[in-house]
PDB file of C-alpha atoms in Angstrom:
ATOM      1  CA  MET P   1      44.663  72.812  29.117  1.00 49.00           C
ATOM      2  CA  ALA P   2      48.008  71.164  29.845  1.00 49.00           C
ATOM      3  CA  THR P   3      51.177  73.018  28.922  1.00 52.00           C
ATOM      4  CA  PRO P   4      53.834  71.332  26.733  1.00 49.00           C
ATOM      5  CA  GLU P   5      55.949  70.867  29.875  1.00 54.00           C
ATOM      6  CA  GLN P   6      53.065  69.156  31.711  1.00 53.00           C
ATOM      7  CA  ARG P   7      52.395  66.864  28.743  1.00 49.00           C
ATOM      8  CA  GLU P   8      56.070  65.945  28.639  1.00 54.00           C
ATOM      9  CA  GLU P   9      56.031  65.096  32.362  1.00 57.00           C
ATOM     10  CA  GLN P  10      53.084  62.771  31.725  1.00 55.00           C
ATOM     11  CA  GLY P  11      54.944  61.026  28.909  1.00 54.00           C
ATOM     12  CA  LEU P  12      52.573  62.365  26.289  1.00 50.00           C
ATOM     13  CA  THR P  13      53.722  63.426  22.819  1.00 51.00           C
ATOM     14  CA  ASN P  14      52.021  66.056  20.752  1.00 51.00           C
ATOM     15  CA  GLU P  15      52.472  65.619  17.009  1.00 52.00           C
ATOM     16  CA  LEU P  16      50.880  68.987  16.382  1.00 47.00           C
ATOM     17  CA  ASP P  17      53.552  70.712  18.482  1.00 57.00           C
ATOM     18  CA  LYS P  18      56.268  69.010  16.447  1.00 57.00           C
ATOM     19  CA  GLN P  19      54.721  70.104  13.166  1.00 57.00           C
ATOM     20  CA  ARG P  20      54.150  73.651  14.400  1.00 55.00           C
ATOM     21  CA  GLN P  21      57.782  73.827  15.459  1.00 56.00           C
ATOM     22  CA  ALA P  22      58.857  72.550  12.048  1.00 52.00           C
ATOM     23  CA  LEU P  23      56.767  75.193  10.297  1.00 49.00           C
ATOM     24  CA  LEU P  24      58.227  77.881  12.578  1.00 50.00           C
ATOM     25  CA  ASP P  25      61.789  76.717  11.909  1.00 52.00           C
ATOM     26  CA  ALA P  26      61.081  76.594   8.156  1.00 46.00           C
ATOM     27  CA  ALA P  27      59.651  80.119   8.165  1.00 48.00           C
ATOM     28  CA  GLN P  28      62.763  81.441   9.889  1.00 51.00           C
ATOM     29  CA  SER P  29      65.134  79.762   7.443  1.00 54.00           C
ATOM     30  CA  ASN P  30      65.983  80.588   3.853  1.00 69.00           C
ATOM     31  CA  ILE P  31      66.036  76.931   2.820  1.00 83.00           C
ATOM     32  CA  GLY P  32      63.967  76.012  -0.242  1.00 86.00           C
ATOM     33  CA  THR P  33      61.393  73.254  -0.424  1.00 91.00           C
ATOM     34  CA  TRP P  34      62.186  69.761  -1.613  1.00 92.00           C
ATOM     35  CA  GLN P  35      60.209  70.582  -4.793  1.00 94.00           C
ATOM     36  CA  ASP P  36      62.559  73.539  -5.409  1.00 93.00           C
ATOM     37  CA  TRP P  37      65.573  71.289  -4.871  1.00 93.00           C
ATOM     38  CA  ILE P  38      64.373  68.748  -7.435  1.00 94.00           C
ATOM     39  CA  ALA P  39      63.538  71.462  -9.975  1.00 93.00           C
ATOM     40  CA  THR P  40      67.021  72.947  -9.616  1.00 93.00           C
ATOM     41  CA  ARG P  41      68.745  69.581  -9.826  1.00 92.00           C
ATOM     42  CA  ARG P  42      66.783  68.633 -12.944  1.00 91.00           C
ATOM     43  CA  ARG P  43      68.060  71.761 -14.680  1.00 91.00           C
ATOM     44  CA  GLU P  44      71.680  70.853 -14.095  1.00 89.00           C
ATOM     45  CA  GLU P  45      71.636  67.054 -14.389  1.00 87.00           C
ATOM     46  CA  PRO P  46      70.309  64.696 -17.095  1.00 84.00           C
ATOM     47  CA  VAL P  47      68.026  62.679 -14.816  1.00 81.00           C
ATOM     48  CA  ALA P  48      65.730  59.819 -15.838  1.00 83.00           C
ATOM     49  CA  ALA P  49      61.998  60.153 -15.143  1.00 85.00           C
ATOM     50  CA  ILE P  50      62.033  57.142 -12.824  1.00 86.00           C
ATOM     51  CA  THR P  51      64.777  58.789 -10.741  1.00 88.00           C
ATOM     52  CA  ILE P  52      62.638  61.921 -10.412  1.00 90.00           C
ATOM     53  CA  ARG P  53      59.691  59.839  -9.207  1.00 91.00           C
ATOM     54  CA  THR P  54      61.932  58.098  -6.670  1.00 91.00           C
ATOM     55  CA  TRP P  55      63.165  61.435  -5.322  1.00 92.00           C
ATOM     56  CA  GLU P  56      59.608  62.741  -5.091  1.00 94.00           C
ATOM     57  CA  THR P  57      58.341  59.674  -3.247  1.00 94.00           C
ATOM     58  CA  LYS P  58      61.142  59.627  -0.698  1.00 95.00           C
ATOM     59  CA  LEU P  59      61.328  63.355  -0.048  1.00 95.00           C
ATOM     60  CA  LYS P  60      57.536  63.628   0.301  1.00 95.00           C
ATOM     61  CA  LEU P  61      57.546  60.866   2.912  1.00 95.00           C
ATOM     62  CA  LEU P  62      60.150  62.803   4.888  1.00 95.00           C
ATOM     63  CA  ALA P  63      58.249  66.082   4.479  1.00 94.00           C
ATOM     64  CA  ASP P  64      54.995  64.522   5.703  1.00 93.00           C
ATOM     65  CA  TRP P  65      56.735  63.174   8.802  1.00 93.00           C
ATOM     66  CA  LEU P  66      58.634  66.399   9.500  1.00 91.00           C
ATOM     67  CA  GLY P  67      55.616  68.635   8.911  1.00 88.00           C
ATOM     68  CA  THR P  68      57.132  70.935   6.271  1.00 90.00           C
ATOM     69  CA  ASP P  69      58.296  70.758   2.655  1.00 92.00           C
ATOM     70  CA  GLN P  70      61.508  72.536   3.713  1.00 91.00           C
ATOM     71  CA  VAL P  71      63.108  69.230   4.662  1.00 92.00           C
ATOM     72  CA  GLY P  72      66.562  70.827   4.792  1.00 92.00           C
ATOM     73  CA  ILE P  73      65.832  72.125   8.296  1.00 90.00           C
ATOM     74  CA  ILE P  74      65.913  68.599   9.738  1.00 92.00           C
ATOM     75  CA  THR P  75      68.416  68.059  12.557  1.00 91.00           C
ATOM     76  CA  ARG P  76      70.682  65.084  13.134  1.00 94.00           C
ATOM     77  CA  SER P  77      68.484  63.958  16.016  1.00 93.00           C
ATOM     78  CA  GLN P  78      65.336  64.191  13.881  1.00 93.00           C
ATOM     79  CA  ALA P  79      66.991  62.265  11.059  1.00 95.00           C
ATOM     80  CA  HIS P  80      67.737  59.470  13.528  1.00 95.00           C
ATOM     81  CA  ASP P  81      64.151  59.583  14.826  1.00 94.00           C
ATOM     82  CA  PHE P  82      62.878  59.321  11.247  1.00 95.00           C
ATOM     83  CA  LYS P  83      65.019  56.231  10.676  1.00 95.00           C
ATOM     84  CA  VAL P  84      63.557  54.642  13.796  1.00 94.00           C
ATOM     85  CA  ASN P  85      60.065  55.638  12.642  1.00 94.00           C
ATOM     86  CA  MET P  86      60.552  53.812   9.342  1.00 93.00           C
ATOM     87  CA  LEU P  87      61.645  50.645  11.120  1.00 92.00           C
ATOM     88  CA  GLU P  88      58.722  50.877  13.548  1.00 93.00           C
ATOM     89  CA  ASN P  89      56.371  51.175  10.573  1.00 92.00           C
ATOM     90  CA  ASN P  90      57.566  47.844   9.168  1.00 89.00           C
ATOM     91  CA  PHE P  91      60.082  49.128   6.632  1.00 90.00           C
ATOM     92  CA  LYS P  92      62.439  46.307   5.692  1.00 89.00           C
ATOM     93  CA  VAL P  93      66.092  46.879   6.508  1.00 90.00           C
ATOM     94  CA  HIS P  94      67.094  47.044   2.832  1.00 89.00           C
ATOM     95  CA  SER P  95      64.297  49.584   2.152  1.00 91.00           C
ATOM     96  CA  THR P  96      65.358  51.701   5.114  1.00 93.00           C
ATOM     97  CA  LYS P  97      68.945  51.669   3.848  1.00 92.00           C
ATOM     98  CA  SER P  98      67.734  52.665   0.377  1.00 92.00           C
ATOM     99  CA  TYR P  99      65.866  55.679   1.782  1.00 94.00           C
ATOM    100  CA  LEU P 100      68.793  56.742   3.959  1.00 95.00           C
ATOM    101  CA  SER P 101      71.168  56.484   0.994  1.00 94.00           C
ATOM    102  CA  ALA P 102      68.834  58.599  -1.135  1.00 93.00           C
ATOM    103  CA  TYR P 103      68.585  61.299   1.532  1.00 95.00           C
ATOM    104  CA  SER P 104      72.339  61.303   2.105  1.00 94.00           C
ATOM    105  CA  GLY P 105      72.955  61.684  -1.618  1.00 93.00           C
ATOM    106  CA  PHE P 106      70.497  64.538  -1.905  1.00 92.00           C
ATOM    107  CA  TRP P 107      71.979  66.324   1.114  1.00 94.00           C
ATOM    108  CA  ASN P 108      75.448  66.020  -0.438  1.00 95.00           C
ATOM    109  CA  TRP P 109      74.103  67.654  -3.599  1.00 94.00           C
ATOM    110  CA  ALA P 110      72.358  70.409  -1.600  1.00 93.00           C
ATOM    111  CA  ILE P 111      75.569  71.193   0.287  1.00 94.00           C
ATOM    112  CA  ARG P 112      77.602  71.321  -2.950  1.00 93.00           C
ATOM    113  CA  ALA P 113      74.956  73.529  -4.562  1.00 91.00           C
ATOM    114  CA  GLY P 114      74.956  75.961  -1.650  1.00 91.00           C
ATOM    115  CA  LYS P 115      71.386  75.108  -0.653  1.00 90.00           C
ATOM    116  CA  LEU P 116      72.515  73.990   2.798  1.00 90.00           C
ATOM    117  CA  GLU P 117      75.252  75.293   5.071  1.00 87.00           C
ATOM    118  CA  THR P 118      75.522  72.322   7.355  1.00 85.00           C
ATOM    119  CA  THR P 119      76.946  68.838   7.625  1.00 90.00           C
ATOM    120  CA  ASN P 120      75.157  65.846   6.125  1.00 95.00           C
ATOM    121  CA  VAL P 121      72.759  64.792   8.904  1.00 95.00           C
ATOM    122  CA  TRP P 122      72.192  61.402   7.226  1.00 95.00           C
ATOM    123  CA  GLU P 123      75.828  60.350   7.148  1.00 93.00           C
ATOM    124  CA  GLY P 124      76.469  57.149   9.091  1.00 92.00           C
ATOM    125  CA  LEU P 125      72.808  56.417   9.895  1.00 93.00           C
ATOM    126  CA  LYS P 126      72.928  53.093   8.055  1.00 91.00           C
ATOM    127  CA  LYS P 127      75.563  51.857  10.479  1.00 89.00           C
ATOM    128  CA  GLY P 128      74.280  49.165  12.789  1.00 83.00           C
ATOM    129  CA  LEU P 129      71.304  48.186  10.652  1.00 85.00           C
ATOM    130  CA  GLY P 130      73.065  44.991   9.555  1.00 75.00           C
ATOM    131  CA  ASN P 131      72.158  43.005   6.476  1.00 70.00           C
ATOM    132  CA  GLY P 132      68.692  41.994   7.635  1.00 59.00           C
ATOM    133  CA  ASP P 133      65.938  40.477   5.511  1.00 56.00           C
ATOM    134  CA  LYS P 134      68.007  37.352   4.856  1.00 61.00           C
ATOM    135  CA  ARG P 135      66.007  34.725   3.062  1.00 64.00           C
ATOM    136  CA  GLN P 136      65.627  31.398   4.770  1.00 69.00           C
ATOM    137  CA  ALA P 137      66.885  28.317   2.976  1.00 72.00           C
ATOM    138  CA  LEU P 138      64.212  26.321   1.167  1.00 75.00           C
ATOM    139  CA  ASP P 139      62.829  23.312   2.964  1.00 83.00           C
ATOM    140  CA  PRO P 140      64.690  20.282   1.484  1.00 86.00           C
ATOM    141  CA  GLU P 141      61.503  18.233   1.257  1.00 89.00           C
ATOM    142  CA  LEU P 142      59.668  21.044  -0.558  1.00 89.00           C
ATOM    143  CA  LEU P 143      62.603  21.493  -2.950  1.00 86.00           C
ATOM    144  CA  ALA P 144      62.646  17.754  -3.714  1.00 89.00           C
ATOM    145  CA  LYS P 145      58.928  17.867  -4.565  1.00 91.00           C
ATOM    146  CA  ALA P 146      59.492  20.859  -6.850  1.00 91.00           C
ATOM    147  CA  GLU P 147      62.331  19.081  -8.656  1.00 91.00           C
ATOM    148  CA  ALA P 148      60.207  15.957  -9.114  1.00 93.00           C
ATOM    149  CA  LYS P 149      57.364  18.010 -10.579  1.00 94.00           C
ATOM    150  CA  ALA P 150      59.740  19.914 -12.888  1.00 91.00           C
ATOM    151  CA  ASP P 151      61.062  16.566 -14.163  1.00 90.00           C
ATOM    152  CA  LYS P 152      57.558  15.241 -14.683  1.00 93.00           C
ATOM    153  CA  ILE P 153      56.299  18.208 -16.745  1.00 93.00           C
ATOM    154  CA  ASN P 154      59.646  18.889 -18.460  1.00 89.00           C
ATOM    155  CA  ASP P 155      59.888  22.367 -16.948  1.00 89.00           C
ATOM    156  CA  ILE P 156      63.250  23.418 -18.389  1.00 85.00           C
ATOM    157  CA  CYS P 157      62.824  26.969 -16.995  1.00 84.00           C
ATOM    158  CA  PHE P 158      62.866  25.583 -13.454  1.00 87.00           C
ATOM    159  CA  TRP P 159      66.299  24.088 -14.041  1.00 87.00           C
ATOM    160  CA  PHE P 160      67.665  27.237 -15.697  1.00 85.00           C
ATOM    161  CA  GLY P 161      66.614  29.187 -12.611  1.00 84.00           C
ATOM    162  CA  SER P 162      67.937  26.568 -10.173  1.00 85.00           C
ATOM    163  CA  TYR P 163      71.361  25.889 -11.642  1.00 86.00           C
ATOM    164  CA  GLN P 164      72.203  29.040 -13.594  1.00 83.00           C
ATOM    165  CA  GLY P 165      70.875  31.619 -11.155  1.00 78.00           C
ATOM    166  CA  LEU P 166      69.309  33.500 -14.065  1.00 78.00           C
ATOM    167  CA  ARG P 167      66.561  36.096 -13.742  1.00 77.00           C
ATOM    168  CA  LYS P 168      63.208  35.150 -15.212  1.00 79.00           C
ATOM    169  CA  GLU P 169      63.562  37.759 -17.943  1.00 76.00           C
ATOM    170  CA  ASP P 170      66.832  36.062 -18.914  1.00 79.00           C
ATOM    171  CA  TYR P 171      65.776  32.438 -19.164  1.00 80.00           C
ATOM    172  CA  TRP P 172      62.211  32.984 -20.408  1.00 81.00           C
ATOM    173  CA  GLY P 173      63.632  34.672 -23.487  1.00 82.00           C
ATOM    174  CA  LEU P 174      66.122  31.938 -24.337  1.00 86.00           C
ATOM    175  CA  ARG P 175      65.950  30.121 -27.687  1.00 89.00           C
ATOM    176  CA  TRP P 176      67.468  26.720 -28.319  1.00 89.00           C
ATOM    177  CA  CYS P 177      69.901  28.395 -30.710  1.00 91.00           C
ATOM    178  CA  ASP P 178      71.206  30.386 -27.728  1.00 91.00           C
ATOM    179  CA  VAL P 179      72.203  27.168 -25.931  1.00 91.00           C
ATOM    180  CA  ASP P 180      75.490  25.730 -27.238  1.00 93.00           C
ATOM    181  CA  THR P 181      75.946  22.289 -25.697  1.00 92.00           C
ATOM    182  CA  ASP P 182      79.129  21.671 -27.701  1.00 93.00           C
ATOM    183  CA  GLN P 183      80.887  24.702 -26.209  1.00 93.00           C
ATOM    184  CA  LYS P 184      78.937  24.272 -22.960  1.00 93.00           C
ATOM    185  CA  VAL P 185      77.786  27.903 -22.888  1.00 92.00           C
ATOM    186  CA  ILE P 186      74.575  29.931 -23.028  1.00 90.00           C
ATOM    187  CA  HIS P 187      74.403  33.164 -25.025  1.00 89.00           C
ATOM    188  CA  LEU P 188      72.148  35.868 -23.582  1.00 86.00           C
ATOM    189  CA  LYS P 189      71.306  38.068 -26.565  1.00 85.00           C
ATOM    190  CA  ARG P 190      68.916  40.728 -27.716  1.00 83.00           C
ATOM    191  CA  TYR P 191      66.777  39.918 -30.704  1.00 86.00           C
ATOM    192  CA  VAL P 192      63.509  40.777 -32.453  1.00 85.00           C
ATOM    193  CA  TRP P 193      61.093  37.962 -33.297  1.00 84.00           C
ATOM    194  CA  LYS P 194      57.683  38.455 -34.924  1.00 85.00           C
ATOM    195  CA  GLY P 195      57.708  42.113 -33.940  1.00 83.00           C
ATOM    196  CA  GLN P 196      58.549  41.405 -30.302  1.00 80.00           C
ATOM    197  CA  LYS P 197      61.823  42.694 -28.895  1.00 80.00           C
ATOM    198  CA  ARG P 198      63.764  40.593 -26.420  1.00 79.00           C
ATOM    199  CA  ASN P 199      65.493  42.935 -23.943  1.00 75.00           C
ATOM    200  CA  LEU P 200      67.937  42.346 -21.129  1.00 76.00           C
ATOM    201  CA  LYS P 201      68.004  44.012 -17.709  1.00 66.00           C
ATOM    202  CA  LEU P 202      71.566  45.268 -17.868  1.00 59.00           C
ATOM    203  CA  LYS P 203      71.127  47.102 -21.192  1.00 55.00           C
ATOM    204  CA  GLU P 204      74.092  46.659 -23.543  1.00 56.00           C
ATOM    205  CA  SER P 205      76.234  44.991 -20.888  1.00 58.00           C
ATOM    206  CA  GLY P 206      73.420  42.493 -20.369  1.00 66.00           C
ATOM    207  CA  GLN P 207      74.450  40.627 -23.511  1.00 79.00           C
ATOM    208  CA  ARG P 208      76.854  37.991 -22.300  1.00 82.00           C
ATOM    209  CA  THR P 209      77.957  34.382 -22.572  1.00 87.00           C
ATOM    210  CA  ILE P 210      77.876  32.176 -19.497  1.00 86.00           C
ATOM    211  CA  PRO P 211      79.017  28.588 -18.885  1.00 92.00           C
ATOM    212  CA  ILE P 212      76.377  25.889 -18.472  1.00 90.00           C
ATOM    213  CA  HIS P 213      76.305  24.250 -15.054  1.00 90.00           C
ATOM    214  CA  SER P 214      77.478  20.643 -15.242  1.00 89.00           C
ATOM    215  CA  LYS P 215      74.237  19.270 -13.768  1.00 85.00           C
ATOM    216  CA  LEU P 216      72.104  21.333 -16.130  1.00 85.00           C
ATOM    217  CA  LEU P 217      74.197  20.166 -19.090  1.00 85.00           C
TER     218      LEU P 217
END
């Protein structure tokens, strides 16, 4: 059986060795598991359920890759390797940045809480990733066909989306009484109609008045 040194000379990697090393490092440390971290943080912060689920998803992914739930043992080099691993597994740039930001934020909390006595190994790892995932401009011919069809079937929602840049949940809930053509504005409001509640994405600050685009008017 080849030794680790012989496998390395042959350019072979052994995932089992990496996981065994992670388990050994975890056993020798006094760092808690990511589940312990979340439980502690929940006791001291008013955190929404969706935030908890996000933490769980992201920290579990890291733990599975590292080979231990004691993710705090990860080194700077391993954190960089994990970033590369995400990109190689078809993570979009914006998703990779989101994960790195989440880890960096959690490490900052762990350091403040005395759970880690180290620097933040995630700091600066987003540098160099660029914007990425930029959407390509629509084909002019395809856009012209879409506009012609919207005109033909009187699809007012198409024009709200095109000229106002509104989210679907904004313009699909509009009433004609919300559109003031005299003042040339649109009022985005909450309301209840026939037992159905019309909500807005930005909560209370989502209620706003916006000018109507000249072409839409």
